Amino acid sequence: MHTRCIRIRLRPGTTERAAEWLRDFDRRREESLASMRNSGMVWESAFLDRRPEGDEVLLVQCSRDFAGTSRAFLGSTLEIDVQARAVMKEIAEEFSTPETMVHLVAEPTQDDAA
């Protein structure tokens, strides 16, 4: 299993659109889970960080193969994925991947032990 964080610096004035988009994943839970299964994502958490110097979305994700996960997401025709790509294009000023410094698992699952 691999874990990563993706930081999306938001364009000024798009914070509420980003918040609406993130809340939509929970409202569309079954579609969101289908998207995750389709792309090989194991779990994902999303955070909205409102900062004086500019707001950001942080996506913390776990996958067995991020290259495959990214290819599947980018090529997906699922409505929720098509919409997510469009919204990210609308709200994102910059994408970055912070360096992972520590990743601890106190109670590994069967998958983590492999």
Tab-separated table of C-alpha atoms in Angstrom:
chain	number	residue	atom	x	y	z
A	1	MET	CA	0.000	0.000	0.000
A	2	HIS	CA	1.139	3.493	-0.772
A	3	THR	CA	-0.101	6.764	0.689
A	4	ARG	CA	0.231	10.254	-0.756
A	5	CYS	CA	-1.014	13.760	-0.232
A	6	ILE	CA	-2.008	16.005	-3.119
A	7	ARG	CA	-2.178	19.730	-2.406
A	8	ILE	CA	-4.411	21.790	-4.662
A	9	ARG	CA	-3.861	25.515	-4.294
A	10	LEU	CA	-7.185	27.148	-5.113
A	11	ARG	CA	-7.683	30.030	-7.489
A	12	PRO	CA	-8.871	33.110	-5.609
A	13	GLY	CA	-12.648	33.142	-5.264
A	14	THR	CA	-13.131	29.388	-5.793
A	15	THR	CA	-13.109	28.199	-2.167
A	16	GLU	CA	-16.876	27.817	-1.851
A	17	ARG	CA	-17.000	25.956	-5.174
A	18	ALA	CA	-14.277	23.612	-3.869
A	19	ALA	CA	-16.179	23.074	-0.602
A	20	GLU	CA	-19.377	22.289	-2.530
A	21	TRP	CA	-17.467	19.818	-4.729
A	22	LEU	CA	-15.956	18.042	-1.726
A	23	ARG	CA	-19.307	17.787	0.083
A	24	ASP	CA	-20.793	16.336	-3.094
A	25	PHE	CA	-18.611	13.227	-2.785
A	26	ASP	CA	-20.274	12.347	0.492
A	27	ARG	CA	-23.766	13.061	-0.890
A	28	ARG	CA	-22.951	10.858	-3.890
A	29	ARG	CA	-21.360	8.187	-1.728
A	30	GLU	CA	-22.201	5.158	-3.909
A	31	GLU	CA	-20.867	6.862	-7.047
A	32	SER	CA	-17.769	7.962	-5.137
A	33	LEU	CA	-17.103	4.425	-3.930
A	34	ALA	CA	-17.671	3.053	-7.449
A	35	SER	CA	-15.113	5.567	-8.742
A	36	MET	CA	-12.624	4.497	-6.093
A	37	ARG	CA	-13.100	0.808	-6.910
A	38	ASN	CA	-12.785	1.587	-10.629
A	39	SER	CA	-9.460	3.363	-10.110
A	40	GLY	CA	-7.992	1.057	-7.466
A	41	MET	CA	-8.113	3.637	-4.671
A	42	VAL	CA	-8.261	2.001	-1.234
A	43	TRP	CA	-9.200	5.100	0.783
A	44	GLU	CA	-9.173	8.858	0.471
A	45	SER	CA	-9.704	11.786	2.814
A	46	ALA	CA	-10.188	15.381	1.680
A	47	PHE	CA	-9.469	18.515	3.698
A	48	LEU	CA	-10.151	22.186	2.998
A	49	ASP	CA	-7.462	24.393	4.503
A	50	ARG	CA	-8.556	28.037	4.626
A	51	ARG	CA	-5.387	30.105	4.928
A	52	PRO	CA	-4.711	33.857	4.880
A	53	GLU	CA	-2.237	33.415	2.022
A	54	GLY	CA	-4.630	31.287	-0.060
A	55	ASP	CA	-6.921	28.327	0.431
A	56	GLU	CA	-5.979	24.747	-0.395
A	57	VAL	CA	-7.562	21.341	-0.756
A	58	LEU	CA	-5.533	18.446	0.603
A	59	LEU	CA	-6.300	14.956	-0.659
A	60	VAL	CA	-4.731	12.125	1.334
A	61	GLN	CA	-4.972	8.896	-0.586
A	62	CYS	CA	-4.026	5.231	-0.361
A	63	SER	CA	-3.602	2.901	-3.330
A	64	ARG	CA	-1.663	-0.210	-4.228
A	65	ASP	CA	-0.549	1.437	-7.504
A	66	PHE	CA	-0.851	5.206	-7.958
A	67	ALA	CA	0.235	5.103	-11.590
A	68	GLY	CA	-2.668	2.761	-12.364
A	69	THR	CA	-5.022	4.756	-10.156
A	70	SER	CA	-4.157	7.986	-11.987
A	71	ARG	CA	-4.529	6.387	-15.436
A	72	ALA	CA	-7.928	4.929	-14.493
A	73	PHE	CA	-9.182	8.251	-13.077
A	74	LEU	CA	-7.981	10.299	-16.054
A	75	GLY	CA	-9.535	7.862	-18.531
A	76	SER	CA	-12.749	7.258	-16.605
A	77	THR	CA	-16.101	7.992	-18.209
A	78	LEU	CA	-17.980	7.738	-14.899
A	79	GLU	CA	-20.037	10.926	-14.501
A	80	ILE	CA	-18.552	11.713	-11.081
A	81	ASP	CA	-14.986	11.444	-12.450
A	82	VAL	CA	-15.732	13.572	-15.524
A	83	GLN	CA	-17.236	16.215	-13.228
A	84	ALA	CA	-14.308	15.996	-10.777
A	85	ARG	CA	-11.801	16.615	-13.570
A	86	ALA	CA	-13.831	19.622	-14.770
A	87	VAL	CA	-14.105	21.093	-11.266
A	88	MET	CA	-10.388	20.623	-10.601
A	89	LYS	CA	-9.616	22.445	-13.838
A	90	GLU	CA	-11.910	25.272	-12.700
A	91	ILE	CA	-10.616	25.661	-9.118
A	92	ALA	CA	-6.960	24.593	-9.219
A	93	GLU	CA	-4.226	27.173	-9.456
A	94	GLU	CA	-1.472	24.647	-8.755
A	95	PHE	CA	-1.046	20.980	-7.817
A	96	SER	CA	1.798	19.668	-5.681
A	97	THR	CA	2.668	16.534	-3.763
A	98	PRO	CA	4.287	17.209	-0.390
A	99	GLU	CA	7.108	14.906	0.622
A	100	THR	CA	5.996	12.094	2.903
A	101	MET	CA	8.054	12.313	6.059
A	102	VAL	CA	6.329	9.754	8.302
A	103	HIS	CA	3.678	7.136	7.717
A	104	LEU	CA	2.818	4.962	10.713
A	105	VAL	CA	0.281	2.171	10.955
A	106	ALA	CA	-0.445	1.096	14.538
A	107	GLU	CA	-2.852	-1.686	13.588
A	108	PRO	CA	-2.003	-2.989	10.140
A	109	THR	CA	-4.703	-4.585	8.066
A	110	GLN	CA	-4.079	-7.763	6.134
A	111	ASP	CA	-3.315	-5.659	3.044
A	112	ASP	CA	-0.799	-3.499	4.949
A	113	ALA	CA	1.098	-6.556	6.138
A	114	ALA	CA	1.646	-7.797	2.573
